[in-house]
Amino acid sequence: MKPPRIEAWPNGGKIAVIVTVMYETWPTGKSPPYSPMASPLRDGVVDLQGISWAEYGGETGVWRLAKVLADAGVKATFAVNAHAIERYPESARALHAQGHEIAGHSYTQDQLVAYMTPDQERAMIDRCGEIIQGVTGARPLGWASPRMTPTPLTAEILAERGYTWHGDYNDTDLPYVVPTPKGDIVALMHSDFTDNRVLRGSPRDFLNVYCDTFDFLRTSGQAEIINLTLHTHFGGRPMMASMFAKILSYFQQPGDVWFARHDEMAEFVLSRAKG
């Protein structure tokens, strides 16, 4: 069900901005398949540099991004690997207390639902939801799969379990309602340009892309949306966090932007669909 034309966002906003922070972790002894290092190690060698690089997200990066958001007065959605908040529960509790949304993002970043049977996928989604609720006291309302790659059943499983949004879509600019046999769920688009696009480039490219896109969309004559996305283990580093702060400041200058958490966006879209 594609979205009806949206003339304006709440409070007369011309552009909606949803901030997505990916809070990820990998199993003990395993590193991400990417890093700033241009030369990979031989197979079978433990990449301690890669492991340390990824652990920055929970040790340091999440706290810096929380401060940038607090300074800007913006609430974000943190898509978390449940194991990340098992390891760093104090960070998840702090984010929840600050008004940010905590959403599901698998258990560890290498557990892709695309490789799972339906029963495995259901069990993993349930496990993540229980961990998030156990740490924060609130059950998650949204889900983004690792690699943003769902299965044909993901939306239905999420709707059955009371989720209101699903962030694995790239087929449209605006959110829309997906009907499933277990109920409706809102499809939210993922960003085409997350922070890791400049992993071996200039952080200023991240700033330029988002500011230029913002200027372009403000002249379109219709409601638009930007999903500003970054990761705690990369975007939380000073070089990227400084660009993030500049982007938020730039977005706030016109005064006609609706900053929404993903669950707030889903609630708005569902209310419109119901008339």
GROMACS .gro file of C-alpha atoms in nm:
model
  275
    1MET     CA    1   0.000   0.000   0.000
    2LYS     CA    2   0.190   0.305  -0.122
    3PRO     CA    3   0.154   0.624   0.081
    4PRO     CA    4  -0.108   0.888   0.013
    5ARG     CA    5   0.039   1.222  -0.078
    6ILE     CA    6   0.161   1.396   0.239
    7GLU     CA    7   0.121   1.772   0.214
    8ALA     CA    8   0.298   1.850   0.541
    9TRP     CA    9   0.438   1.688   0.846
   10PRO     CA   10   0.320   1.771   1.199
   11ASN     CA   11   0.373   2.129   1.308
   12GLY     CA   12   0.384   2.237   0.943
   13GLY     CA   13   0.719   2.074   0.877
   14LYS     CA   14   0.841   2.071   0.517
   15ILE     CA   15   1.093   1.797   0.587
   16ALA     CA   16   1.084   1.515   0.838
   17VAL     CA   17   1.419   1.402   0.974
   18ILE     CA   18   1.451   1.064   1.140
   19VAL     CA   19   1.790   1.001   1.301
   20THR     CA   20   1.900   0.637   1.303
   21VAL     CA   21   2.194   0.526   1.516
   22MET     CA   22   2.309   0.170   1.456
   23TYR     CA   23   2.444   0.027   1.782
   24GLU     CA   24   2.616  -0.295   1.679
   25THR     CA   25   2.837  -0.568   1.815
   26TRP     CA   26   2.991  -0.894   1.699
   27PRO     CA   27   3.043  -1.223   1.885
   28THR     CA   28   3.341  -1.254   2.119
   29GLY     CA   29   3.658  -1.297   1.917
   30LYS     CA   30   3.498  -1.191   1.589
   31SER     CA   31   3.553  -0.861   1.408
   32PRO     CA   32   3.339  -0.681   1.149
   33PRO     CA   33   3.399  -0.773   0.783
   34TYR     CA   34   3.513  -0.414   0.724
   35SER     CA   35   3.737  -0.163   0.903
   36PRO     CA   36   3.960   0.135   0.824
   37MET     CA   37   4.247  -0.107   0.755
   38ALA     CA   38   4.294  -0.152   0.380
   39SER     CA   39   4.485  -0.481   0.408
   40PRO     CA   40   4.289  -0.780   0.548
   41LEU     CA   41   4.455  -1.045   0.763
   42ARG     CA   42   4.492  -1.403   0.647
   43ASP     CA   43   4.201  -1.640   0.711
   44GLY     CA   44   4.207  -1.787   1.060
   45VAL     CA   45   4.396  -1.497   1.220
   46VAL     CA   46   4.207  -1.313   1.493
   47ASP     CA   47   4.186  -0.945   1.400
   48LEU     CA   48   4.241  -0.775   1.735
   49GLN     CA   49   4.252  -0.435   1.568
   50GLY     CA   50   3.912  -0.493   1.407
   51ILE     CA   51   3.765  -0.619   1.734
   52SER     CA   52   3.896  -0.316   1.923
   53TRP     CA   53   3.765  -0.083   1.651
   54ALA     CA   54   3.416  -0.229   1.678
   55GLU     CA   55   3.414  -0.221   2.059
   56TYR     CA   56   3.456   0.156   2.047
   57GLY     CA   57   3.083   0.181   1.983
   58GLY     CA   58   2.975   0.056   2.324
   59GLU     CA   59   3.275   0.182   2.518
   60THR     CA   60   3.286   0.539   2.388
   61GLY     CA   61   3.094   0.618   2.069
   62VAL     CA   62   2.743   0.574   2.202
   63TRP     CA   63   2.808   0.825   2.479
   64ARG     CA   64   2.946   1.089   2.244
   65LEU     CA   65   2.649   1.056   2.008
   66ALA     CA   66   2.411   1.080   2.302
   67LYS     CA   67   2.577   1.407   2.400
   68VAL     CA   68   2.558   1.547   2.046
   69LEU     CA   69   2.187   1.464   2.036
   70ALA     CA   70   2.129   1.614   2.381
   71ASP     CA   71   2.309   1.933   2.285
   72ALA     CA   72   2.089   1.960   1.974
   73GLY     CA   73   1.769   1.868   2.159
   74VAL     CA   74   1.699   1.588   1.910
   75LYS     CA   75   1.558   1.244   1.992
   76ALA     CA   76   1.683   0.953   1.782
   77THR     CA   77   1.610   0.587   1.724
   78PHE     CA   78   1.892   0.352   1.825
   79ALA     CA   79   1.876   0.020   1.639
   80VAL     CA   80   2.060  -0.214   1.872
   81ASN     CA   81   2.206  -0.559   1.850
   82ALA     CA   82   2.062  -0.707   2.168
   83HIS     CA   83   2.403  -0.842   2.269
   84ALA     CA   84   2.540  -0.486   2.263
   85ILE     CA   85   2.309  -0.381   2.543
   86GLU     CA   86   2.371  -0.704   2.729
   87ARG     CA   87   2.735  -0.596   2.732
   88TYR     CA   88   2.664  -0.228   2.798
   89PRO     CA   89   2.324  -0.212   2.973
   90GLU     CA   90   2.397   0.123   3.136
   91SER     CA   91   2.412   0.287   2.793
   92ALA     CA   92   2.071   0.152   2.688
   93ARG     CA   93   1.913   0.263   3.014
   94ALA     CA   94   2.065   0.610   2.972
   95LEU     CA   95   1.940   0.638   2.614
   96HIS     CA   96   1.589   0.534   2.717
   97ALA     CA   97   1.589   0.782   3.005
   98GLN     CA   98   1.692   1.060   2.762
   99GLY     CA   99   1.388   0.991   2.544
  100HIS     CA  100   1.547   0.797   2.260
  101GLU     CA  101   1.379   0.496   2.102
  102ILE     CA  102   1.547   0.155   2.133
  103ALA     CA  103   1.467  -0.074   1.840
  104GLY     CA  104   1.568  -0.428   1.748
  105HIS     CA  105   1.858  -0.506   1.513
  106SER     CA  106   1.918  -0.881   1.561
  107TYR     CA  107   2.124  -1.032   1.845
  108THR     CA  108   2.469  -0.982   1.692
  109GLN     CA  109   2.549  -0.813   1.365
  110ASP     CA  110   2.642  -1.139   1.191
  111GLN     CA  111   2.305  -1.304   1.263
  112LEU     CA  112   2.120  -1.226   0.941
  113VAL     CA  113   1.753  -1.321   0.931
  114ALA     CA  114   1.789  -1.392   0.557
  115TYR     CA  115   1.976  -1.711   0.651
  116MET     CA  116   1.722  -1.827   0.910
  117THR     CA  117   1.427  -2.063   0.898
  118PRO     CA  118   1.090  -1.912   0.998
  119ASP     CA  119   1.115  -2.069   1.344
  120GLN     CA  120   1.471  -1.942   1.392
  121GLU     CA  121   1.368  -1.593   1.287
  122ARG     CA  122   1.071  -1.586   1.524
  123ALA     CA  123   1.286  -1.709   1.811
  124MET     CA  124   1.558  -1.452   1.741
  125ILE     CA  125   1.313  -1.160   1.718
  126ASP     CA  126   1.150  -1.272   2.042
  127ARG     CA  127   1.486  -1.309   2.214
  128CYS     CA  128   1.593  -0.958   2.112
  129GLY     CA  129   1.264  -0.807   2.224
  130GLU     CA  130   1.290  -0.973   2.564
  131ILE     CA  131   1.646  -0.848   2.614
  132ILE     CA  132   1.558  -0.491   2.516
  133GLN     CA  133   1.256  -0.485   2.744
  134GLY     CA  134   1.454  -0.644   3.025
  135VAL     CA  135   1.725  -0.379   3.007
  136THR     CA  136   1.517  -0.067   2.934
  137GLY     CA  137   1.179  -0.159   3.080
  138ALA     CA  138   1.007  -0.089   2.747
  139ARG     CA  139   0.931  -0.334   2.469
  140PRO     CA  140   1.061  -0.235   2.125
  141LEU     CA  141   0.818  -0.111   1.860
  142GLY     CA  142   1.053  -0.121   1.562
  143TRP     CA  143   1.298  -0.344   1.383
  144ALA     CA  144   1.580  -0.304   1.131
  145SER     CA  145   1.752  -0.620   1.010
  146PRO     CA  146   2.130  -0.644   0.976
  147ARG     CA  147   2.220  -0.543   0.621
  148MET     CA  148   1.858  -0.424   0.604
  149THR     CA  149   1.778  -0.764   0.453
  150PRO     CA  150   1.453  -0.925   0.575
  151THR     CA  151   1.283  -1.248   0.480
  152PRO     CA  152   0.938  -1.272   0.318
  153LEU     CA  153   0.797  -1.334   0.668
  154THR     CA  154   0.976  -1.062   0.868
  155ALA     CA  155   0.702  -0.799   0.839
  156GLU     CA  156   0.433  -1.050   0.933
  157ILE     CA  157   0.627  -1.179   1.235
  158LEU     CA  158   0.687  -0.824   1.356
  159ALA     CA  159   0.322  -0.722   1.310
  160GLU     CA  160   0.207  -1.031   1.500
  161ARG     CA  161   0.430  -0.932   1.791
  162GLY     CA  162   0.301  -0.577   1.808
  163TYR     CA  163   0.577  -0.391   1.627
  164THR     CA  164   0.463  -0.075   1.449
  165TRP     CA  165   0.750  -0.017   1.206
  166HIS     CA  166   0.997  -0.213   0.995
  167GLY     CA  167   1.305  -0.035   0.859
  168ASP     CA  168   1.419  -0.263   0.576
  169TYR     CA  169   1.265  -0.078   0.279
  170ASN     CA  170   1.422   0.115  -0.008
  171ASP     CA  171   1.145   0.125  -0.270
  172THR     CA  172   1.005   0.471  -0.199
  173ASP     CA  173   1.097   0.805  -0.045
  174LEU     CA  174   0.807   0.819   0.197
  175PRO     CA  175   0.689   0.571   0.461
  176TYR     CA  176   0.382   0.359   0.389
  177VAL     CA  177   0.164   0.092   0.545
  178VAL     CA  178   0.238  -0.274   0.472
  179PRO     CA  179  -0.064  -0.502   0.527
  180THR     CA  180   0.021  -0.851   0.652
  181PRO     CA  181  -0.197  -1.146   0.758
  182LYS     CA  182  -0.114  -1.051   1.119
  183GLY     CA  183  -0.184  -0.678   1.092
  184ASP     CA  184  -0.042  -0.358   0.948
  185ILE     CA  185   0.312  -0.231   0.991
  186VAL     CA  186   0.481   0.086   0.865
  187ALA     CA  187   0.763   0.055   0.613
  188LEU     CA  188   1.046   0.300   0.674
  189MET     CA  189   1.320   0.362   0.422
  190HIS     CA  190   1.686   0.309   0.500
  191SER     CA  191   1.951   0.569   0.417
  192ASP     CA  192   2.150   0.541   0.094
  193PHE     CA  193   2.447   0.718   0.254
  194THR     CA  194   2.540   0.609   0.604
  195ASP     CA  195   2.861   0.714   0.778
  196ASN     CA  196   3.053   0.405   0.668
  197ARG     CA  197   3.032   0.529   0.308
  198VAL     CA  198   3.322   0.759   0.399
  199LEU     CA  199   3.516   0.499   0.598
  200ARG     CA  200   3.830   0.561   0.392
  201GLY     CA  201   3.734   0.905   0.267
  202SER     CA  202   3.669   1.250   0.408
  203PRO     CA  203   3.416   1.290   0.691
  204ARG     CA  204   3.324   1.620   0.526
  205ASP     CA  205   3.168   1.421   0.241
  206PHE     CA  206   2.909   1.300   0.494
  207LEU     CA  207   2.833   1.660   0.586
  208ASN     CA  208   2.812   1.776   0.226
  209VAL     CA  209   2.584   1.495   0.110
  210TYR     CA  210   2.327   1.552   0.383
  211CYS     CA  211   2.332   1.932   0.366
  212ASP     CA  212   2.305   1.931  -0.013
  213THR     CA  213   2.020   1.679  -0.002
  214PHE     CA  214   1.842   1.888   0.260
  215ASP     CA  215   1.866   2.200   0.041
  216PHE     CA  216   1.738   2.008  -0.261
  217LEU     CA  217   1.438   1.859  -0.082
  218ARG     CA  218   1.331   2.190   0.070
  219THR     CA  219   1.258   2.320  -0.282
  220SER     CA  220   1.053   2.019  -0.397
  221GLY     CA  221   0.717   2.171  -0.309
  222GLN     CA  222   0.599   1.865  -0.116
  223ALA     CA  223   0.666   1.691   0.211
  224GLU     CA  224   0.998   1.508   0.217
  225ILE     CA  225   1.196   1.290   0.457
  226ILE     CA  226   1.562   1.232   0.539
  227ASN     CA  227   1.693   0.932   0.731
  228LEU     CA  228   2.022   1.052   0.884
  229THR     CA  229   2.208   0.733   0.973
  230LEU     CA  230   2.536   0.656   1.147
  231HIS     CA  231   2.698   0.390   1.366
  232THR     CA  232   2.825   0.416   1.722
  233HIS     CA  233   3.156   0.246   1.639
  234PHE     CA  234   3.235   0.483   1.351
  235GLY     CA  235   3.001   0.782   1.369
  236GLY     CA  236   3.070   0.815   1.740
  237ARG     CA  237   3.437   0.900   1.677
  238PRO     CA  238   3.530   1.268   1.699
  239MET     CA  239   3.593   1.314   1.326
  240MET     CA  240   3.245   1.187   1.237
  241ALA     CA  241   3.058   1.313   1.544
  242SER     CA  242   3.172   1.665   1.461
  243MET     CA  243   3.009   1.632   1.117
  244PHE     CA  244   2.693   1.488   1.277
  245ALA     CA  245   2.668   1.791   1.505
  246LYS     CA  246   2.710   2.027   1.208
  247ILE     CA  247   2.440   1.844   1.011
  248LEU     CA  248   2.189   1.867   1.296
  249SER     CA  249   2.262   2.237   1.337
  250TYR     CA  250   2.218   2.294   0.961
  251PHE     CA  251   1.885   2.106   0.960
  252GLN     CA  252   1.757   2.312   1.252
  253GLN     CA  253   1.826   2.656   1.101
  254PRO     CA  254   1.515   2.694   0.880
  255GLY     CA  255   1.275   2.609   1.163
  256ASP     CA  256   1.043   2.399   0.944
  257VAL     CA  257   1.179   2.050   1.015
  258TRP     CA  258   0.995   1.780   1.209
  259PHE     CA  259   1.247   1.568   1.398
  260ALA     CA  260   1.078   1.238   1.476
  261ARG     CA  261   1.178   0.908   1.627
  262HIS     CA  262   1.082   0.614   1.408
  263ASP     CA  263   0.797   0.512   1.638
  264GLU     CA  264   0.656   0.867   1.619
  265MET     CA  265   0.676   0.854   1.240
  266ALA     CA  266   0.498   0.517   1.237
  267GLU     CA  267   0.225   0.648   1.463
  268PHE     CA  268   0.171   0.946   1.229
  269VAL     CA  269   0.154   0.725   0.918
  270LEU     CA  270  -0.084   0.475   1.080
  271SER     CA  271  -0.313   0.753   1.200
  272ARG     CA  272  -0.333   0.893   0.846
  273ALA     CA  273  -0.408   0.549   0.702
  274LYS     CA  274  -0.697   0.506   0.945
  275GLY     CA  275  -0.837   0.844   0.837
   0.00000   0.00000   0.00000
